[in-house]
Amino acid sequence: MGRIDKLIGEMTLAEKLGQLTMTASSYTVTGPVIAGDSTDAIRAGTIGNLLNMVGPGPVHEMQRLAVEESRLGIPLLIGLDIIHGHSTLFPIPLAEAAVFDPATWTLTAREAAREGAADGLAMTFAPMLDVSRDPRWGRTAEGSGEDPWLATLIARSKVLGFQGEDLAAADTLAACAKHFCAYSPVAGGREYASVDISERTLREVHLPAFEAAVRAGVVSVMPAFTDLAGLPMTCHTGLLRDYLRGQLGFEGVIVSDYNAIAELIKHGVAEDLADAAARALSAGVDIDMMSDAYRRGLPVALERGTASLAQIDTAVRRVLTLKERLGLFDDPYRRGSTPEAAGTTAQRRALARSVAARSIVLLKNDGAALPLAAALRNIAVVGPLAAATGEMRGPWWAAGTEEMNVNVVDGLRAALPGVEIRHAAGTTIEGDDRSGIAAAVAACEGAGAIVLCLGEAAVMSGEAASRADPGLPGQQRALAEAVAAHARAHRVPLIGVLFSGRPLVIPWLAEQSDALVAAWFLGCEAGNALADVLTGTVSPSGRTPMSWPRSVGQVPVFFGQRPTGRPADPKDKFTSKYLDVANDPLYPFGHGLTYGQVTIDKLGVSAATIQPGQTITVSVALTNIGRRAAEETVFLFTRDKVASVARPLLELRGFAKITLAPGASGVVHLPLSANDLRFLGPDLEPVFEPGEVEVLAGPCADRAQLLATTIVLE
Ligand code: BGC
């Protein structure tokens, strides 16, 4: 008999339920000490898993209670939300998606895992794979934006990065694909609200990334808080048991979201805790995070006959198997036993700086306002986000402290020691105070350029951070207008730098500024990375992974929309359009300028026909006609014009990058596989439908900027 079967044979019901329970330890980053009660429960073997701890000391101390003082000595599984770095904070996931580079996505996850594991942890609740087309939803910040295919690449890259090559190694973490599934299309963009989408959208948009994570070997999955058409994901038998476990063959651990099992009562599908616990268990949820529904409810459910010991044993086996695969039985202290060398930490920070610089998206750059002219002697850096050190962290900071971050003022001062950099906040991020605006305008007096740093506070995105009006909060617009008026009057370039966990709705600011930069939340090296780009040390290369609306009323606005029978026609009223705003976004998916100027000259395909199973090569020739080097990103799309079920106007199939010196030309080659042209037919079964397929390539999802050709699928 193997170790796990032997243990299960010896365990009491209370000990089994302990293995199915995860509670917050109080050795949190800022929290008080662990409750005596939990300490006793760990000793008694009735709490088997913890979340929210940092530091090898506290982690090992808790582990010691389980391993040395509990009857069976089963190690704890200890996890934390390591979302965009552990202590070294990388850009938020939405920002990092803008890099469009799978190797980088893997590398930052690998580094986050190394750093988290060195702190004693064995699990992260990441990657977040929710495809978001609604910037009102705060958790947009945690994902990769609007495109489902992009999300599959992120899924794979992140799982490989976190879990490494050997899950038992001292520097790996168990990854957790979340939130399964379709959490993002909450009604009205309001956090935790009900979701009601078609089966087709579920399968085409929301499930592919989870499938990719499972194929990449992810060892745990977290169901979403939300319901789908009345069935909460935490007890969704059809999706958890039949699809995830049955169809995809997922054998890992399903861990509930925070208190989600108990919330089945408020969802209106469970009578009491025992009912909620029985439902979650029977759908396949192994670990109850924070609601204590399994420990308190399952004994009652067993008596009622609504849960069985066999179900409990199956869940316990999965949890113990994960602990075994993580090497926790062999050496529960392996992670966190060797402090990292200073050089390792320094290298990681350097990586954070370069990834942050590559995440920055240059949205607008009229009159070459950027990079800042080398001759400048005086720059005004104003706005409530200019010196907001703590905000640079973004919404999930794990063990990252406020002080570890570099703000924009400090970044620019370090980069430009000979330049006078004046700073005034002007106003607060939120609130009604306009009293500092005059001083901010005064700080701009005599400046050769104005860098206006605006946006959201870090906690205005992430969980429980929906915004009905995702523009600039507080009095920032008043500040911006005053500063813009000054800039216009004095003919000084106005450079807007926007911090946010989502595309903001700021058409007026786009209008009034000469240059506009999406800085998202860039992590600990934010200010240095921004200085790199603003000064031109690094040429900007980020591309927005989400469309920027002109108006909240356009939401959802995304490139993968389906056609309409009445395409917009300005001459015909009875066509699909708004009376008061254009249909297209302010900035489309993929948009992002460089300091060069790259033209897309030619599009070629290696074959004019393609058959199932085949791959052709799409070649795109480009030239940098600008005066500075540029890293250009080319996106490949297809459009199936006639199909049994209308296909989206554009479907993303690939992207490639090329660096071009001024005047240089080059060609990128992108594979296009016929298998990608398969889609779900009228009865939701995958089909190939022969016929013409448009192949399009260019710098973003704006159709007018794409070159197109046609191939035939045979
Ligand atoms: C969030 C999860 C997170 C969990 C644990 C929940 O509130 O929805 O994404 O992993 O807390 O911190």
XYZ file of C-alpha atoms and ligand atoms in Angstrom:
726
model
C 0.000 0.000 0.000
C 1.290 3.435 -0.879
C 1.813 6.207 1.623
C -1.399 7.963 0.733
C -3.694 4.942 0.973
C -2.065 4.001 4.246
C -2.669 7.462 5.640
C -6.266 7.544 4.479
C -6.767 4.185 6.181
C -5.516 5.632 9.452
C -7.294 8.986 9.372
C -10.307 9.906 11.465
C -13.148 11.811 9.853
C -11.987 15.015 11.574
C -8.476 14.555 10.202
C -9.826 13.950 6.713
C -11.912 17.102 6.859
C -8.824 18.936 8.078
C -7.071 18.021 4.837
C -10.020 19.490 2.963
C -9.821 22.785 4.829
C -7.730 25.855 4.158
C -7.811 28.808 6.524
C -6.045 32.125 6.612
C -3.146 32.075 8.921
C -2.552 35.198 10.740
C 1.061 35.397 9.832
C -0.135 37.552 6.994
C 1.966 40.288 5.593
C 0.532 42.792 8.028
C -1.756 40.761 10.244
C -1.759 39.801 13.898
C -0.577 36.471 15.265
C -2.298 33.239 14.462
C -5.281 32.455 16.626
C -4.480 29.888 19.287
C -7.428 27.969 17.995
C -5.844 27.416 14.561
C -2.547 26.438 16.134
C -4.331 23.832 18.183
C -6.278 22.678 15.150
C -3.055 22.191 13.174
C -1.670 20.112 16.038
C -4.906 18.148 16.146
C -4.654 17.538 12.406
C -7.967 19.279 11.764
C -6.542 22.091 9.644
C -4.408 20.854 6.792
C -3.839 23.909 4.640
C -3.152 27.605 5.121
C -3.170 30.752 3.064
C -1.738 34.210 3.488
C 1.587 33.639 5.190
C 5.000 34.930 4.279
C 8.481 34.327 5.565
C 10.301 31.038 5.985
C 10.311 31.499 9.758
C 6.554 31.636 10.311
C 5.866 29.144 7.524
C 8.278 26.583 8.945
C 6.949 27.157 12.426
C 3.423 26.282 11.289
C 4.754 23.398 9.248
C 6.553 22.082 12.311
C 3.293 21.991 14.266
C 1.727 19.832 11.558
C 4.683 17.593 10.842
C 6.082 17.141 14.328
C 3.147 17.651 16.622
C 0.112 16.263 14.797
C -0.708 12.560 15.107
C -0.120 11.646 11.468
C 2.486 14.306 10.688
C 0.915 15.333 7.392
C 2.549 18.531 6.094
C 0.519 21.660 5.461
C -0.049 23.061 2.006
C 0.593 26.791 2.340
C -0.413 29.213 -0.392
C -0.525 32.905 -1.162
C -1.799 35.048 -4.026
C 1.454 35.574 -5.882
C -0.160 37.277 -8.816
C 2.451 39.580 -10.309
C 5.493 38.859 -8.241
C 6.106 37.977 -4.609
C 8.249 40.724 -3.068
C 9.757 41.868 -6.336
C 6.630 43.138 -7.994
C 6.341 42.843 -11.758
C 3.727 44.701 -13.819
C 0.129 43.633 -13.223
C -1.024 40.821 -15.521
C -2.962 43.142 -17.847
C 0.186 45.224 -18.281
C 2.415 42.236 -18.753
C 0.093 40.879 -21.429
C 1.033 44.022 -23.387
C 4.547 42.628 -23.793
C 3.243 39.932 -26.165
C 6.099 37.591 -25.394
C 5.421 34.107 -23.968
C 9.031 33.630 -22.873
C 8.762 36.741 -20.708
C 5.433 35.620 -19.269
C 7.053 32.348 -18.239
C 10.154 34.005 -16.882
C 8.326 36.386 -14.536
C 6.214 33.510 -13.201
C 9.379 31.456 -12.710
C 11.015 34.304 -10.787
C 7.889 34.909 -8.716
C 7.800 31.206 -7.879
C 11.449 31.138 -6.896
C 10.985 34.128 -4.654
C 7.739 32.834 -3.118
C 9.158 29.366 -2.586
C 12.239 30.887 -0.966
C 9.771 32.399 1.474
C 8.556 28.899 2.325
C 5.404 28.848 0.194
C 4.269 25.929 -1.949
C 1.266 27.299 -3.774
C 0.071 30.410 -5.580
C -3.495 31.227 -6.511
C -2.560 32.164 -10.053
C -2.738 32.427 -13.016
C -5.984 34.314 -13.379
C -7.416 33.358 -16.753
C -10.588 35.398 -16.963
C -11.026 36.988 -20.370
C -12.406 40.470 -19.736
C -14.213 42.663 -22.223
C -15.561 44.989 -19.599
C -13.240 47.598 -18.083
C -15.816 48.337 -15.409
C -14.884 45.014 -13.842
C -11.918 45.650 -11.542
C -10.459 42.203 -11.915
C -9.683 43.030 -15.516
C -6.332 44.088 -14.022
C -5.532 40.499 -13.068
C -6.040 38.950 -16.487
C -4.709 39.289 -20.000
C -7.494 41.342 -21.517
C -10.106 40.675 -24.148
C -8.814 37.874 -26.313
C -9.408 34.175 -25.602
C -6.528 32.918 -27.706
C -4.112 35.265 -25.982
C -5.403 33.922 -22.665
C -4.472 30.382 -23.702
C -0.884 31.481 -24.307
C -0.769 33.230 -20.947
C -2.229 30.135 -19.299
C 0.461 27.874 -20.659
C 3.313 30.294 -20.059
C 2.338 31.005 -16.478
C 1.700 27.396 -15.491
C 5.098 26.393 -16.876
C 6.738 29.283 -15.085
C 5.191 28.736 -11.667
C 5.429 24.961 -11.680
C 8.839 24.685 -13.335
C 10.123 21.365 -14.559
C 9.887 19.492 -11.290
C 7.026 20.280 -8.972
C 8.936 18.834 -6.035
C 11.867 21.212 -6.465
C 12.589 23.783 -3.769
C 11.861 26.650 -6.163
C 8.477 25.726 -7.590
C 4.910 26.510 -6.659
C 1.678 24.710 -7.370
C -0.238 26.932 -9.773
C -3.981 27.421 -9.547
C -5.950 28.319 -12.663
C -8.716 30.691 -11.698
C -11.489 31.673 -11.710
C -13.214 28.761 -13.376
C -15.118 30.037 -15.306
C -16.857 32.956 -16.978
C -16.408 35.218 -13.951
C -15.716 38.359 -15.988
C -19.042 38.908 -17.771
C -20.795 39.814 -14.508
C -23.950 41.803 -15.171
C -23.151 45.482 -15.539
C -19.502 44.828 -14.751
C -20.488 44.667 -11.087
C -18.268 42.443 -8.968
C -19.732 39.100 -7.866
C -22.971 39.720 -9.806
C -24.753 37.029 -11.769
C -23.480 35.851 -15.167
C -25.648 34.750 -18.048
C -23.906 34.025 -21.325
C -24.471 31.594 -24.176
C -22.973 28.141 -24.227
C -21.101 29.198 -27.377
C -19.502 32.190 -25.681
C -18.652 30.021 -22.716
C -16.902 27.524 -24.948
C -15.325 29.930 -27.391
C -14.232 32.658 -25.020
C -14.067 31.475 -21.427
C -13.068 27.817 -21.444
C -10.076 27.680 -23.837
C -7.620 29.199 -21.357
C -8.569 26.664 -18.704
C -8.177 23.854 -21.170
C -4.728 25.224 -22.018
C -3.819 25.365 -18.323
C -4.897 21.757 -17.802
C -2.933 20.642 -20.874
C 0.095 22.477 -19.452
C -0.248 20.431 -16.274
C -1.753 22.883 -13.823
C -2.254 21.089 -10.508
C -5.122 23.108 -9.088
C -8.143 25.075 -10.190
C -10.330 27.576 -8.326
C -14.013 27.965 -9.197
C -15.355 31.490 -9.600
C -17.508 33.151 -6.952
C -20.200 33.750 -9.524
C -23.109 31.761 -10.863
C -23.705 30.949 -14.493
C -27.379 31.263 -15.325
C -28.311 30.394 -11.760
C -25.772 27.675 -11.039
C -22.906 28.911 -8.854
C -19.550 27.703 -10.134
C -18.651 26.395 -6.664
C -21.204 23.621 -7.098
C -21.437 23.489 -10.889
C -21.424 19.761 -11.466
C -21.674 20.121 -15.238
C -18.581 22.285 -15.528
C -16.476 21.061 -12.597
C -17.161 17.359 -12.624
C -18.316 16.603 -16.151
C -16.262 19.093 -18.147
C -13.126 19.835 -16.100
C -12.607 16.426 -14.570
C -14.500 14.304 -17.087
C -13.795 15.830 -20.450
C -10.442 17.499 -19.776
C -9.259 14.760 -17.424
C -8.156 17.186 -14.725
C -6.971 15.151 -11.745
C -5.641 17.920 -9.552
C -7.130 19.762 -6.621
C -10.119 22.057 -6.881
C -9.878 24.690 -4.180
C -12.914 26.852 -3.503
C -12.622 30.606 -3.531
C -12.603 32.490 -0.227
C -15.741 31.563 1.730
C -17.435 30.565 -1.534
C -18.938 27.328 -0.224
C -20.823 29.101 2.566
C -21.931 31.708 0.039
C -23.959 29.041 -1.756
C -26.565 29.788 0.903
C -26.772 33.441 -0.122
C -26.735 32.441 -3.779
C -30.009 30.763 -2.952
C -29.079 27.202 -3.856
C -28.263 25.717 -0.442
C -30.363 25.534 2.667
C -27.571 25.501 5.209
C -23.841 24.879 5.572
C -24.253 21.112 5.382
C -26.218 21.424 2.170
C -23.678 23.858 0.718
C -20.801 21.550 1.668
C -22.494 18.495 0.166
C -23.134 20.320 -3.092
C -19.582 21.612 -3.454
C -18.074 18.231 -2.581
C -20.237 16.364 -5.000
C -19.340 18.810 -7.799
C -15.683 18.005 -7.083
C -14.416 20.813 -4.846
C -11.651 19.295 -2.713
C -10.553 22.160 -0.500
C -12.860 24.517 1.310
C -11.107 27.873 1.567
C -12.253 29.850 4.589
C -15.901 28.940 4.988
C -15.349 26.016 7.368
C -18.270 24.375 5.617
C -16.560 21.022 5.191
C -15.511 20.658 8.828
C -18.836 21.831 10.167
C -21.183 20.753 7.400
C -19.953 17.441 6.049
C -20.529 15.439 9.259
C -24.167 16.569 9.102
C -24.338 15.823 5.371
C -22.979 12.328 6.048
C -25.778 11.762 8.538
C -28.334 13.089 6.081
C -26.956 10.866 3.377
C -26.254 13.829 1.061
C -22.483 13.221 1.128
C -20.507 9.988 1.335
C -17.249 8.873 2.874
C -16.138 7.720 -0.553
C -16.476 11.286 -1.856
C -14.497 12.580 1.108
C -11.764 9.995 0.602
C -11.498 10.885 -3.070
C -10.980 14.556 -2.207
C -8.470 13.722 0.551
C -6.544 11.538 -1.886
C -6.280 14.420 -4.330
C -5.026 16.792 -1.653
C -2.462 14.326 -0.325
C -1.339 13.526 -3.856
C -0.690 17.207 -4.477
C 1.301 17.452 -1.255
C 3.278 14.417 -2.313
C 3.944 15.795 -5.790
C 5.143 19.039 -4.224
C 7.673 17.005 -2.251
C 6.155 18.112 1.038
C 6.160 14.623 2.558
C 9.798 14.077 1.650
C 10.964 17.413 3.000
C 8.366 19.845 4.299
C 11.082 22.455 4.964
C 12.694 22.299 1.530
C 11.104 25.539 0.403
C 12.491 28.400 2.405
C 15.539 26.559 3.676
C 18.093 28.554 1.673
C 17.951 32.348 1.662
C 18.347 33.832 -1.781
C 21.637 35.491 -2.660
C 21.633 39.283 -2.962
C 22.669 38.923 -6.599
C 19.564 36.875 -7.342
C 17.325 39.562 -5.935
C 19.171 42.277 -7.832
C 18.834 40.377 -11.105
C 15.141 39.934 -10.455
C 14.716 43.658 -9.977
C 16.529 44.268 -13.228
C 14.085 41.903 -14.892
C 11.193 43.776 -13.269
C 12.528 47.010 -14.760
C 12.895 45.678 -18.269
C 9.504 43.925 -18.265
C 7.892 47.070 -16.876
C 9.443 49.163 -19.647
C 8.168 46.703 -22.237
C 4.650 46.757 -20.727
C 4.278 50.484 -21.268
C 1.987 51.350 -24.165
C 2.525 54.601 -26.027
C -1.044 55.464 -26.980
C -0.413 58.797 -28.648
C 2.665 60.800 -29.629
C 1.850 63.875 -31.674
C 4.679 66.058 -32.849
C 7.190 63.601 -31.390
C 6.495 64.921 -27.885
C 8.320 61.827 -26.705
C 11.022 60.935 -26.069
C 11.828 63.963 -23.914
C 14.286 66.216 -25.712
C 17.862 65.776 -24.534
C 18.239 69.561 -24.334
C 15.515 69.946 -21.687
C 16.707 71.649 -18.520
C 13.453 71.737 -16.625
C 10.572 69.274 -16.457
C 7.386 69.538 -14.400
C 6.133 66.201 -13.127
C 2.679 66.826 -11.733
C -0.406 64.902 -10.697
C -1.430 62.692 -7.782
C 0.297 59.614 -9.223
C 3.655 61.305 -9.847
C 5.178 60.562 -6.471
C 2.747 57.836 -5.354
C 5.329 55.269 -4.320
C 2.937 52.782 -2.739
C 0.446 52.887 -5.602
C 3.041 51.597 -8.060
C 2.511 48.114 -6.619
C -0.896 47.592 -8.185
C -3.742 45.598 -6.700
C -1.958 42.392 -5.574
C 1.304 42.897 -3.796
C 1.864 39.611 -1.928
C 4.962 40.392 0.153
C 5.855 43.577 -1.717
C 6.143 46.561 0.578
C 5.204 50.162 -0.189
C 8.742 51.456 0.154
C 10.234 49.035 -2.353
C 8.782 50.902 -5.313
C 10.219 53.676 -7.413
C 7.820 56.474 -8.328
C 7.937 58.599 -11.464
C 9.546 61.663 -9.891
C 12.343 59.590 -8.378
C 12.763 57.581 -11.577
C 13.138 60.707 -13.696
C 15.447 62.383 -11.191
C 17.707 59.344 -11.234
C 17.677 59.179 -15.028
C 18.191 62.915 -15.598
C 20.519 64.165 -12.876
C 21.275 67.396 -14.735
C 17.649 68.357 -15.229
C 15.528 70.279 -12.760
C 12.449 68.212 -11.978
C 9.691 70.098 -10.234
C 6.836 68.251 -8.673
C 3.380 69.112 -7.349
C 0.572 66.611 -6.820
C -2.160 69.164 -7.634
C -4.888 67.049 -6.120
C -5.449 63.691 -4.499
C -6.391 60.611 -6.487
C -9.933 60.718 -5.146
C -11.832 63.375 -3.252
C -12.978 66.938 -3.845
C -9.869 68.927 -3.090
C -8.967 71.391 -5.837
C -6.859 73.591 -3.627
C -3.544 72.315 -4.992
C -4.315 72.858 -8.662
C -2.955 76.395 -8.814
C 0.328 75.265 -7.266
C 0.573 72.454 -9.799
C 0.099 74.907 -12.646
C 2.714 77.162 -11.052
C 5.136 74.229 -10.952
C 4.757 74.000 -14.732
C 5.926 77.596 -15.174
C 9.081 77.664 -17.276
C 9.152 73.890 -17.762
C 10.234 72.549 -21.137
C 7.864 69.611 -20.857
C 5.049 68.586 -18.532
C 4.592 64.999 -17.434
C 1.090 64.701 -15.985
C 0.645 61.541 -13.928
C -2.988 60.636 -13.461
C -5.099 57.591 -12.839
C -6.488 55.202 -10.291
C -5.265 54.188 -6.890
C -3.972 50.625 -6.873
C -6.979 49.397 -4.903
C -9.401 50.848 -7.432
C -8.775 47.790 -9.564
C -8.510 44.145 -8.617
C -11.120 42.347 -6.568
C -14.218 44.207 -5.417
C -13.235 47.235 -7.482
C -15.904 47.622 -10.124
C -16.362 51.141 -11.437
C -19.479 52.250 -13.263
C -17.561 55.186 -14.636
C -13.967 54.135 -15.234
C -12.539 57.544 -16.012
C -10.271 59.653 -13.839
C -11.575 59.800 -10.272
C -11.737 62.828 -7.980
C -10.653 66.210 -9.283
C -8.089 64.908 -11.739
C -9.943 66.155 -14.763
C -10.011 69.656 -13.341
C -6.277 69.406 -12.714
C -5.629 68.059 -16.200
C -7.640 70.800 -17.836
C -5.827 73.518 -15.915
C -2.433 72.030 -16.762
C -3.426 71.469 -20.395
C -4.520 75.100 -20.725
C -1.135 76.201 -19.384
C 0.685 73.832 -21.748
C -1.244 75.149 -24.726
C -0.699 78.768 -23.787
C 3.036 78.230 -23.385
C 3.429 75.726 -26.230
C 4.925 73.156 -23.915
C 4.444 69.469 -24.726
C 1.963 67.790 -22.401
C 2.683 64.153 -21.726
C -0.064 62.234 -19.969
C 0.944 59.141 -17.997
C -1.995 56.993 -16.955
C -1.935 54.524 -14.100
C -4.778 52.047 -14.088
C -5.772 48.425 -13.810
C -8.015 48.738 -16.857
C -8.410 50.783 -19.996
C -9.744 54.126 -18.775
C -12.404 56.109 -20.553
C -10.538 59.370 -21.209
C -11.219 60.615 -24.763
C -10.958 64.249 -23.629
C -7.479 63.665 -22.178
C -6.371 61.920 -25.352
C -7.496 65.023 -27.190
C -5.728 67.504 -24.930
C -2.375 65.822 -24.472
C 0.428 65.657 -27.005
C 1.573 62.250 -25.850
C -0.284 59.683 -23.799
C 1.252 56.691 -22.089
C -0.553 53.715 -20.536
C 1.533 52.850 -17.489
C -0.995 50.439 -15.947
C 0.590 49.434 -12.641
C 4.166 48.508 -13.363
C 5.391 47.182 -10.022
C 8.460 47.985 -8.018
C 10.497 49.445 -10.892
C 7.660 51.588 -12.266
C 9.420 54.957 -12.064
C 12.685 53.693 -13.507
C 10.912 51.884 -16.340
C 8.879 54.967 -17.159
C 12.018 57.074 -17.118
C 13.631 54.586 -19.509
C 10.790 55.025 -21.973
C 10.158 58.750 -21.496
C 13.818 59.584 -22.001
C 14.147 57.220 -24.961
C 16.674 54.856 -23.392
C 14.108 52.185 -24.199
C 11.897 52.501 -27.262
C 8.300 51.719 -26.292
C 6.987 48.399 -27.570
C 3.925 47.473 -25.477
C 0.591 46.848 -27.201
C -2.716 47.171 -25.444
C -4.304 43.758 -24.857
C -7.697 45.394 -24.516
C -9.630 47.997 -26.471
C -9.923 51.455 -24.880
C -13.531 52.640 -25.122
C -14.499 56.146 -26.158
C -17.475 55.947 -23.864
C -18.681 53.586 -21.148
C -21.820 53.080 -23.194
C -19.796 51.208 -25.844
C -18.843 48.482 -23.363
C -18.270 45.736 -24.290
C -16.184 46.975 -27.175
C -13.727 44.364 -28.475
C -12.269 43.343 -31.811
C -13.799 39.868 -31.891
C -17.368 41.060 -32.348
C -19.622 39.291 -34.789
C -20.876 41.022 -37.908
C -24.332 42.544 -38.085
C -26.840 42.381 -40.886
C -26.684 46.160 -40.997
C -23.072 47.261 -40.793
C -22.617 50.895 -39.800
C -23.119 53.284 -42.691
C -23.011 57.011 -41.996
C -25.429 57.650 -44.851
C -28.019 55.189 -43.603
C -29.724 55.744 -40.283
C -30.964 52.196 -39.984
C -27.562 50.652 -39.508
C -25.724 49.416 -36.436
C -24.279 52.483 -34.772
C -24.671 55.036 -32.018
C -26.108 58.459 -32.611
C -23.673 60.018 -30.191
C -20.361 58.160 -30.445
C -18.376 56.205 -33.033
C -18.517 52.407 -33.024
C -14.811 51.804 -32.873
C -12.761 52.073 -29.697
C -10.522 55.043 -28.994
C -7.541 52.687 -29.148
C -8.004 49.203 -30.575
C -6.572 45.946 -29.272
C -2.917 45.752 -30.233
C -2.467 49.509 -30.515
C 0.844 50.886 -29.334
C 3.249 53.321 -30.961
C 7.021 53.154 -31.119
C 9.628 55.889 -31.496
C 10.186 54.638 -35.016
C 7.604 54.574 -37.773
C 7.012 51.170 -39.204
C 5.047 50.528 -42.362
C 3.604 47.167 -43.265
C 4.571 46.757 -46.899
C 3.556 43.327 -48.041
C 1.645 40.270 -46.944
C 2.331 36.862 -48.455
C 1.223 33.299 -47.821
C 3.245 30.151 -48.542
C 0.222 28.450 -50.097
C -3.113 29.669 -51.386
C -4.926 26.594 -50.120
C -4.828 24.781 -46.822
C -6.209 21.484 -45.609
C -7.022 20.235 -42.122
C -3.795 19.268 -40.385
C -1.660 21.597 -42.503
C 0.171 24.739 -41.514
C 1.096 27.530 -43.897
C 3.410 30.462 -43.338
C 2.238 34.030 -43.497
C 5.023 36.500 -44.254
C 4.815 40.161 -43.538
C 7.392 42.638 -44.853
C 7.961 45.833 -42.899
C 10.111 48.946 -43.055
C 11.026 51.418 -40.379
C 10.758 54.751 -42.148
C 11.224 56.637 -38.892
C 14.317 58.156 -37.344
C 14.636 55.840 -34.349
C 14.877 52.102 -33.847
C 11.616 50.333 -33.123
C 10.373 46.975 -31.978
C 7.235 46.346 -33.976
C 4.584 43.750 -33.199
C 2.684 42.204 -36.084
C -0.657 40.570 -35.375
C -2.127 37.842 -37.535
C -5.887 37.525 -37.816
C -8.316 35.510 -39.893
C -11.866 36.104 -40.934
C -14.135 33.337 -42.083
C -16.577 35.298 -44.172
C -19.175 32.632 -44.816
C -19.826 29.941 -42.244
C -22.794 28.040 -40.893
C -22.481 30.132 -37.739
C -21.334 33.744 -38.142
C -17.701 34.035 -37.155
C -16.186 37.094 -35.472
C -15.017 39.957 -37.680
C -11.432 39.170 -36.669
C -9.909 36.190 -34.874
C -6.380 36.440 -33.491
C -4.110 33.644 -34.717
C -0.619 34.831 -33.936
C 1.811 37.653 -33.366
C 5.484 38.239 -33.996
C 8.008 40.887 -33.099
C 10.826 42.408 -35.060
C 13.346 45.088 -34.196
C 14.157 47.475 -37.018
C 16.859 50.134 -37.133
C 15.937 53.418 -38.841
C 15.577 52.775 -42.552
C 15.756 49.006 -42.143
C 13.342 46.503 -43.626
C 12.568 43.007 -42.455
C 10.144 40.141 -42.749
C 8.325 38.244 -40.023
C 6.973 34.765 -40.562
C 3.896 33.571 -38.749
C 2.556 30.032 -38.827
C -1.149 29.612 -39.546
C -2.528 26.203 -38.784
C -5.668 24.933 -40.489
C -6.667 23.442 -37.158
C -7.184 26.958 -35.872
C -9.788 27.457 -38.573
C -11.984 24.809 -37.025
C -14.890 26.232 -35.063
C -17.959 25.113 -33.174
C -20.739 24.456 -35.667
C -24.449 25.006 -35.170
C -24.706 22.140 -32.669
C -21.510 23.226 -30.877
C -19.443 20.379 -32.302
C -16.086 21.321 -33.896
C -16.313 21.564 -37.702
C -14.109 22.455 -40.648
C -16.062 24.238 -43.330
C -14.292 24.501 -46.667
C -14.241 27.877 -48.329
C -12.454 31.191 -48.430
C -10.720 32.570 -45.401
C -9.348 36.053 -45.217
C -5.850 36.326 -43.751
C -5.011 39.718 -42.289
C -1.907 41.120 -40.646
C -0.857 44.432 -39.241
C -0.026 46.494 -36.181
C -3.350 46.193 -34.307
C -6.949 45.069 -34.639
C -8.025 48.153 -36.570
C -9.164 46.727 -39.884
C -8.103 49.856 -41.768
C -4.481 49.254 -40.754
C -4.360 45.608 -41.840
C -3.171 44.076 -45.093
C -5.339 41.206 -46.290
C -5.244 38.270 -48.657
C -7.478 35.266 -49.146
C -6.742 31.554 -48.871
C -9.015 28.606 -49.427
C -9.651 25.972 -46.797
C -10.169 22.694 -48.642
C -10.132 35.926 -4.541
C -9.181 34.901 -5.099
C -8.022 34.697 -4.155
C -8.545 34.341 -2.787
C -7.469 34.084 -1.763
C -10.472 35.685 -3.096
O -11.169 36.738 -2.541
O -11.295 35.928 -5.345
O -8.742 35.287 -6.370
O -7.169 33.709 -4.642
O -9.354 35.406 -2.322
O -6.833 35.224 -1.374
